[in-house]
mmCIF file of C-alpha atoms in Angstrom:
data_model
loop_
_atom_site.group_PDB
_atom_site.id
_atom_site.type_symbol
_atom_site.label_atom_id
_atom_site.label_comp_id
_atom_site.label_asym_id
_atom_site.label_seq_id
_atom_site.Cartn_x
_atom_site.Cartn_y
_atom_site.Cartn_z
ATOM 1 C CA MET A 1 -14.504 21.369 2.812
ATOM 2 C CA THR A 2 -17.258 22.921 0.695
ATOM 3 C CA ASP A 3 -16.616 25.253 -2.228
ATOM 4 C CA VAL A 4 -18.021 28.152 -0.182
ATOM 5 C CA ASN A 5 -15.673 27.464 2.729
ATOM 6 C CA MET A 6 -12.734 27.099 0.361
ATOM 7 C CA ARG A 7 -13.493 30.449 -1.289
ATOM 8 C CA ASP A 8 -13.809 32.060 2.144
ATOM 9 C CA LEU A 9 -10.446 30.636 3.215
ATOM 10 C CA VAL A 10 -8.730 31.783 0.021
ATOM 11 C CA TYR A 11 -10.253 35.250 0.409
ATOM 12 C CA ARG A 12 -9.043 35.569 4.019
ATOM 13 C CA LEU A 13 -5.541 34.438 3.095
ATOM 14 C CA TYR A 14 -5.398 36.884 0.193
ATOM 15 C CA ALA A 15 -6.659 39.762 2.359
ATOM 16 C CA ARG A 16 -4.019 38.930 4.970
ATOM 17 C CA ARG A 17 -1.344 38.923 2.269
ATOM 18 C CA VAL A 18 -2.408 42.328 0.944
ATOM 19 C CA ARG A 19 -2.536 43.783 4.452
ATOM 20 C CA GLY A 20 0.906 42.369 5.227
ATOM 21 C CA ARG A 21 2.336 44.345 2.337
ATOM 22 C CA LEU A 22 0.929 47.674 3.524
ATOM 23 C CA ASP A 23 3.451 50.267 4.626
ATOM 24 C CA HIS A 24 1.833 51.923 7.644
ATOM 25 C CA ALA A 25 4.018 54.979 7.113
ATOM 26 C CA GLN A 26 2.085 55.490 3.868
ATOM 27 C CA VAL A 27 -1.423 55.190 5.341
ATOM 28 C CA PRO A 28 -3.759 58.113 4.515
ATOM 29 C CA LYS A 29 -4.774 60.088 7.573
ATOM 30 C CA HIS A 30 -8.059 61.237 6.046
ATOM 31 C CA ILE A 31 -10.174 59.102 3.713
ATOM 32 C CA GLY A 32 -13.145 60.539 1.849
ATOM 33 C CA LEU A 33 -15.703 57.942 0.789
ATOM 34 C CA ILE A 34 -18.430 58.281 -1.830
ATOM 35 C CA LEU A 35 -20.831 55.445 -0.946
ATOM 36 C CA ASP A 36 -22.231 54.730 -4.384
ATOM 37 C CA GLY A 37 -24.207 51.847 -5.852
ATOM 38 C CA ASN A 38 -26.835 51.012 -3.219
ATOM 39 C CA ARG A 39 -29.733 51.102 -5.688
ATOM 40 C CA ARG A 40 -27.921 49.161 -8.394
ATOM 41 C CA TRP A 41 -26.856 46.550 -5.844
ATOM 42 C CA ALA A 42 -30.494 46.193 -4.780
ATOM 43 C CA ARG A 43 -31.683 45.753 -8.366
ATOM 44 C CA ALA A 44 -28.990 43.161 -9.067
ATOM 45 C CA SER A 45 -29.944 41.317 -5.866
ATOM 46 C CA GLY A 46 -33.683 41.429 -6.547
ATOM 47 C CA GLY A 47 -34.325 43.707 -3.570
ATOM 48 C CA THR A 48 -35.963 47.082 -3.049
ATOM 49 C CA THR A 49 -34.232 50.449 -3.102
ATOM 50 C CA ALA A 50 -34.726 50.765 0.659
ATOM 51 C CA GLN A 51 -33.072 47.379 1.171
ATOM 52 C CA GLY A 52 -30.105 48.605 -0.857
ATOM 53 C CA HIS A 53 -29.757 51.741 1.266
ATOM 54 C CA ARG A 54 -30.099 49.680 4.440
ATOM 55 C CA ALA A 55 -27.378 47.267 3.297
ATOM 56 C CA GLY A 56 -25.150 50.230 2.485
ATOM 57 C CA ALA A 57 -25.700 51.731 5.933
ATOM 58 C CA GLU A 58 -24.829 48.428 7.593
ATOM 59 C CA LYS A 59 -21.492 48.360 5.760
ATOM 60 C CA ILE A 60 -20.329 51.612 7.380
ATOM 61 C CA GLU A 61 -19.388 50.197 10.803
ATOM 62 C CA GLU A 62 -17.392 47.445 9.112
ATOM 63 C CA PHE A 63 -15.543 49.981 6.974
ATOM 64 C CA LEU A 64 -14.705 52.141 9.994
ATOM 65 C CA GLY A 65 -13.342 49.065 11.759
ATOM 66 C CA TRP A 66 -10.954 48.484 8.855
ATOM 67 C CA CYS A 67 -9.892 52.124 9.014
ATOM 68 C CA ALA A 68 -9.215 51.833 12.748
ATOM 69 C CA GLU A 69 -7.011 48.782 12.141
ATOM 70 C CA THR A 70 -4.818 50.793 9.765
ATOM 71 C CA ASP A 71 -4.541 53.993 11.841
ATOM 72 C CA VAL A 72 -6.723 56.241 9.693
ATOM 73 C CA GLU A 73 -7.675 59.312 11.739
ATOM 74 C CA VAL A 74 -10.505 60.972 9.788
ATOM 75 C CA VAL A 75 -13.191 59.484 7.531
ATOM 76 C CA THR A 76 -15.747 61.507 5.577
ATOM 77 C CA LEU A 77 -18.822 59.515 4.510
ATOM 78 C CA TRP A 78 -20.943 61.088 1.760
ATOM 79 C CA MET A 79 -24.351 59.698 2.608
ATOM 80 C CA LEU A 80 -26.731 62.233 1.045
ATOM 81 C CA SER A 81 -26.006 64.995 -1.453
ATOM 82 C CA THR A 82 -27.975 68.176 -2.009
ATOM 83 C CA ASP A 83 -28.903 66.746 -5.431
ATOM 84 C CA ASN A 84 -30.490 63.713 -3.754
ATOM 85 C CA PHE A 85 -33.343 65.926 -2.564
ATOM 86 C CA ASP A 86 -34.665 65.773 -6.123
ATOM 87 C CA ARG A 87 -35.471 62.082 -5.664
ATOM 88 C CA PRO A 88 -39.100 60.975 -5.218
ATOM 89 C CA GLU A 89 -40.464 61.361 -1.701
ATOM 90 C CA SER A 90 -41.194 57.621 -1.677
ATOM 91 C CA GLU A 91 -37.433 57.011 -1.788
ATOM 92 C CA LEU A 92 -36.157 60.058 0.087
ATOM 93 C CA VAL A 93 -38.217 59.653 3.270
ATOM 94 C CA PRO A 94 -37.116 56.031 3.927
ATOM 95 C CA LEU A 95 -33.525 56.980 3.037
ATOM 96 C CA LEU A 96 -33.506 59.782 5.611
ATOM 97 C CA GLY A 97 -34.828 57.336 8.205
ATOM 98 C CA ILE A 98 -32.032 54.887 7.371
ATOM 99 C CA ILE A 99 -29.446 57.659 7.660
ATOM 100 C CA GLU A 100 -30.834 58.675 11.059
ATOM 101 C CA ASP A 101 -30.630 55.053 12.253
ATOM 102 C CA SER A 102 -27.067 54.819 10.967
ATOM 103 C CA VAL A 103 -25.987 58.021 12.711
ATOM 104 C CA ARG A 104 -27.528 56.840 15.986
ATOM 105 C CA ALA A 105 -25.655 53.534 15.613
ATOM 106 C CA LEU A 106 -22.373 55.372 15.070
ATOM 107 C CA ALA A 107 -22.963 57.403 18.220
ATOM 108 C CA ALA A 108 -23.954 54.332 20.255
ATOM 109 C CA ASP A 109 -20.820 52.452 19.192
ATOM 110 C CA GLY A 110 -18.752 54.513 21.600
ATOM 111 C CA ARG A 111 -15.588 54.683 19.492
ATOM 112 C CA TRP A 112 -16.203 57.342 16.870
ATOM 113 C CA ARG A 113 -16.500 61.133 17.039
ATOM 114 C CA VAL A 114 -19.394 62.095 14.801
ATOM 115 C CA HIS A 115 -19.371 65.439 13.014
ATOM 116 C CA HIS A 116 -21.967 66.613 10.518
ATOM 117 C CA VAL A 117 -20.840 68.285 7.306
ATOM 118 C CA GLY A 118 -23.517 69.770 5.099
ATOM 119 C CA ALA A 119 -26.325 72.304 5.074
ATOM 120 C CA LEU A 120 -28.408 71.724 8.208
ATOM 121 C CA ASP A 121 -31.107 74.160 7.135
ATOM 122 C CA ILE A 122 -32.264 71.970 4.216
ATOM 123 C CA LEU A 123 -32.717 68.862 6.374
ATOM 124 C CA PRO A 124 -35.945 67.756 8.082
ATOM 125 C CA ASP A 125 -36.208 68.453 11.814
ATOM 126 C CA ASN A 126 -35.769 64.795 12.809
ATOM 127 C CA THR A 127 -32.592 64.415 10.762
ATOM 128 C CA ARG A 128 -31.194 67.698 12.072
ATOM 129 C CA THR A 129 -31.882 66.696 15.673
ATOM 130 C CA THR A 130 -30.321 63.252 15.209
ATOM 131 C CA LEU A 131 -27.119 64.753 13.795
ATOM 132 C CA LYS A 132 -26.818 67.354 16.556
ATOM 133 C CA GLU A 133 -27.423 64.776 19.285
ATOM 134 C CA ALA A 134 -24.831 62.420 17.791
ATOM 135 C CA GLU A 135 -22.243 65.201 17.694
ATOM 136 C CA ALA A 136 -22.896 66.145 21.313
ATOM 137 C CA ALA A 137 -22.879 62.542 22.541
ATOM 138 C CA THR A 138 -19.560 61.666 20.875
ATOM 139 C CA SER A 139 -17.595 64.900 21.272
ATOM 140 C CA ASP A 140 -15.310 63.410 23.953
ATOM 141 C CA ASN A 141 -14.617 60.137 22.135
ATOM 142 C CA THR A 142 -11.027 59.559 21.077
ATOM 143 C CA GLY A 143 -11.489 57.322 18.042
ATOM 144 C CA ILE A 144 -11.762 58.170 14.368
ATOM 145 C CA LEU A 145 -13.394 61.492 13.533
ATOM 146 C CA VAL A 146 -16.314 60.522 11.295
ATOM 147 C CA ASN A 147 -17.661 63.316 9.118
ATOM 148 C CA VAL A 148 -21.215 62.425 8.162
ATOM 149 C CA ALA A 149 -21.933 64.305 4.932
ATOM 150 C CA VAL A 150 -25.716 64.641 4.814
ATOM 151 C CA GLY A 151 -27.283 67.367 2.700
ATOM 152 C CA TYR A 152 -23.802 67.982 1.347
ATOM 153 C CA GLY A 153 -22.709 69.553 -1.933
ATOM 154 C CA GLY A 154 -19.239 70.839 -2.738
ATOM 155 C CA ARG A 155 -20.414 74.052 -4.367
ATOM 156 C CA GLN A 156 -22.915 74.600 -1.550
ATOM 157 C CA GLU A 157 -20.089 74.259 0.974
ATOM 158 C CA ILE A 158 -17.990 76.909 -0.761
ATOM 159 C CA ALA A 159 -21.000 79.244 -1.012
ATOM 160 C CA ASP A 160 -21.735 78.704 2.698
ATOM 161 C CA ALA A 161 -18.070 79.382 3.539
ATOM 162 C CA VAL A 162 -18.133 82.703 1.677
ATOM 163 C CA ARG A 163 -21.438 83.627 3.346
ATOM 164 C CA SER A 164 -19.992 82.806 6.777
ATOM 165 C CA LEU A 165 -16.883 84.824 6.010
ATOM 166 C CA LEU A 166 -18.977 87.847 5.026
ATOM 167 C CA HIS A 167 -21.129 87.571 8.161
ATOM 168 C CA ASP A 168 -17.992 87.493 10.318
ATOM 169 C CA ALA A 169 -16.606 90.539 8.559
ATOM 170 C CA ALA A 170 -19.896 92.420 9.042
ATOM 171 C CA ARG A 171 -19.960 91.603 12.775
ATOM 172 C CA LYS A 172 -16.407 92.904 13.160
ATOM 173 C CA GLY A 173 -17.104 96.046 11.153
ATOM 174 C CA THR A 174 -14.548 95.117 8.496
ATOM 175 C CA SER A 175 -14.813 97.254 5.364
ATOM 176 C CA PHE A 176 -15.099 95.697 1.915
ATOM 177 C CA GLU A 177 -11.650 97.059 1.055
ATOM 178 C CA GLU A 178 -10.114 95.456 4.151
ATOM 179 C CA LEU A 179 -11.906 92.200 3.452
ATOM 180 C CA ALA A 180 -10.740 92.128 -0.159
ATOM 181 C CA GLU A 181 -7.148 92.442 1.046
ATOM 182 C CA ALA A 182 -7.599 89.753 3.716
ATOM 183 C CA VAL A 183 -9.292 87.028 1.657
ATOM 184 C CA ASP A 184 -6.985 84.141 0.821
ATOM 185 C CA ILE A 185 -7.081 80.346 0.693
ATOM 186 C CA ASP A 186 -6.535 79.971 4.443
ATOM 187 C CA LEU A 187 -9.337 82.379 5.335
ATOM 188 C CA ILE A 188 -11.860 80.536 3.169
ATOM 189 C CA SER A 189 -10.655 77.182 4.557
ATOM 190 C CA GLU A 190 -11.407 78.432 8.071
ATOM 191 C CA HIS A 191 -15.092 78.732 7.127
ATOM 192 C CA LEU A 192 -15.576 75.317 5.484
ATOM 193 C CA TYR A 193 -17.609 72.549 7.136
ATOM 194 C CA THR A 194 -14.308 70.718 7.805
ATOM 195 C CA ARG A 195 -12.381 73.671 9.232
ATOM 196 C CA GLY A 196 -9.477 72.588 11.395
ATOM 197 C CA GLN A 197 -9.271 69.143 9.806
ATOM 198 C CA PRO A 198 -6.656 67.774 7.408
ATOM 199 C CA ASP A 199 -7.714 67.585 3.772
ATOM 200 C CA PRO A 200 -8.496 64.079 2.470
ATOM 201 C CA ASP A 201 -5.402 62.209 1.321
ATOM 202 C CA LEU A 202 -7.449 59.537 -0.434
ATOM 203 C CA VAL A 203 -10.941 59.660 -1.945
ATOM 204 C CA ILE A 204 -12.608 56.309 -2.671
ATOM 205 C CA ARG A 205 -15.683 55.981 -4.871
ATOM 206 C CA THR A 206 -17.464 52.667 -5.275
ATOM 207 C CA SER A 207 -19.722 51.377 -8.096
ATOM 208 C CA GLY A 208 -17.386 52.079 -11.008
ATOM 209 C CA GLU A 209 -18.372 55.721 -11.527
ATOM 210 C CA GLN A 210 -15.254 57.807 -12.194
ATOM 211 C CA ARG A 211 -16.239 61.304 -11.165
ATOM 212 C CA LEU A 212 -16.358 63.296 -7.921
ATOM 213 C CA SER A 213 -19.875 64.720 -8.384
ATOM 214 C CA GLY A 214 -18.906 67.762 -6.315
ATOM 215 C CA PHE A 215 -17.454 65.867 -3.335
ATOM 216 C CA MET A 216 -15.147 68.038 -1.205
ATOM 217 C CA LEU A 217 -14.271 70.266 -4.159
ATOM 218 C CA TRP A 218 -12.096 72.609 -2.122
ATOM 219 C CA GLN A 219 -10.401 70.034 0.089
ATOM 220 C CA SER A 220 -9.623 67.402 -2.561
ATOM 221 C CA ALA A 221 -7.337 69.599 -4.691
ATOM 222 C CA HIS A 222 -4.358 67.364 -3.875
ATOM 223 C CA SER A 223 -6.170 64.128 -3.011
ATOM 224 C CA GLU A 224 -5.459 60.777 -4.611
ATOM 225 C CA TYR A 225 -8.520 59.028 -6.089
ATOM 226 C CA TYR A 226 -9.390 55.346 -6.121
ATOM 227 C CA PHE A 227 -12.370 54.154 -8.164
ATOM 228 C CA CYS A 228 -13.676 50.693 -7.319
ATOM 229 C CA GLU A 229 -16.042 48.688 -9.546
ATOM 230 C CA VAL A 230 -17.837 47.088 -6.580
ATOM 231 C CA PHE A 231 -21.216 48.448 -5.430
ATOM 232 C CA TRP A 232 -20.970 49.882 -1.922
ATOM 233 C CA PRO A 233 -22.987 47.181 -0.065
ATOM 234 C CA ALA A 234 -20.674 44.529 -1.582
ATOM 235 C CA PHE A 235 -17.448 46.383 -0.707
ATOM 236 C CA ARG A 236 -15.082 43.970 1.051
ATOM 237 C CA LYS A 237 -12.059 44.310 3.277
ATOM 238 C CA VAL A 238 -9.826 43.185 0.420
ATOM 239 C CA ASP A 239 -11.238 46.036 -1.717
ATOM 240 C CA PHE A 240 -10.341 48.460 1.069
ATOM 241 C CA LEU A 241 -6.847 47.016 1.397
ATOM 242 C CA ARG A 242 -6.305 47.255 -2.351
ATOM 243 C CA ALA A 243 -7.233 50.938 -2.203
ATOM 244 C CA MET A 244 -4.766 51.436 0.640
ATOM 245 C CA ARG A 245 -2.045 49.534 -1.207
ATOM 246 C CA ASP A 246 -2.675 51.555 -4.364
ATOM 247 C CA TYR A 247 -2.429 54.790 -2.383
ATOM 248 C CA ALA A 248 0.808 53.719 -0.690
ATOM 249 C CA ALA A 249 2.380 52.911 -4.063
ATOM 250 C CA ARG A 250 1.769 56.390 -5.447
ATOM 251 C CA HIS A 251 4.097 59.365 -5.191
ATOM 252 C CA ARG A 252 1.988 62.383 -4.304
ATOM 253 C CA ARG A 253 2.915 65.531 -6.207
ATOM 254 C CA TYR A 254 1.397 68.746 -4.902
ATOM 255 C CA GLY A 255 0.681 71.287 -7.602
ATOM 256 C CA GLY A 256 2.049 69.401 -10.580
#
């Protein structure tokens, strides 16, 4: 047996051991994922930025398969932030194409329900159309609900929720005084991109960065966080299982 085969065998045995210790009663129902490190992975591998983004996109289906094995119900994938639109066009245009390919692949898989979260109006026509078509094509699927966060920013989401709330009030003829009395946490939640969904129980960020960068600011108030040193394209099943094990070992305390 070669060294490579031996390492592969040891890895599989270790992953099986970690999975065997998971308590399925403690599995998060909603996982938020910040897919970070594509560019740094590409540099470390001697590849191009586009190759890094492509490798990151190819990892998504694998990750969703792991989630399905452990009974996760909702996954939110942060694929493109509002801040990413400041990147050079030479990087942004290929990245948008990769995202469109990835969304089409998710829809073609036949298992997932795709839902876009983000500001549609800032996206190019092709990207907007791809997201809408994927949502329509997968609306009757019964598998994991996959929130594709493209053109997403946490502060932008809250601003959009308030704007939507005000538009609704105007249509109904609600006075400012009545609206001021009615506004509460639940009302704002009803106007978020993820309205009707459970808040994320666990937020995973790859690449070693230990910050949220505005990801699901409203919804993650009581989330547990897991920061992984591995760049996203190199994220392995054992890394996922470690995150799940770490989550299961914690005692969640809401509000203190």
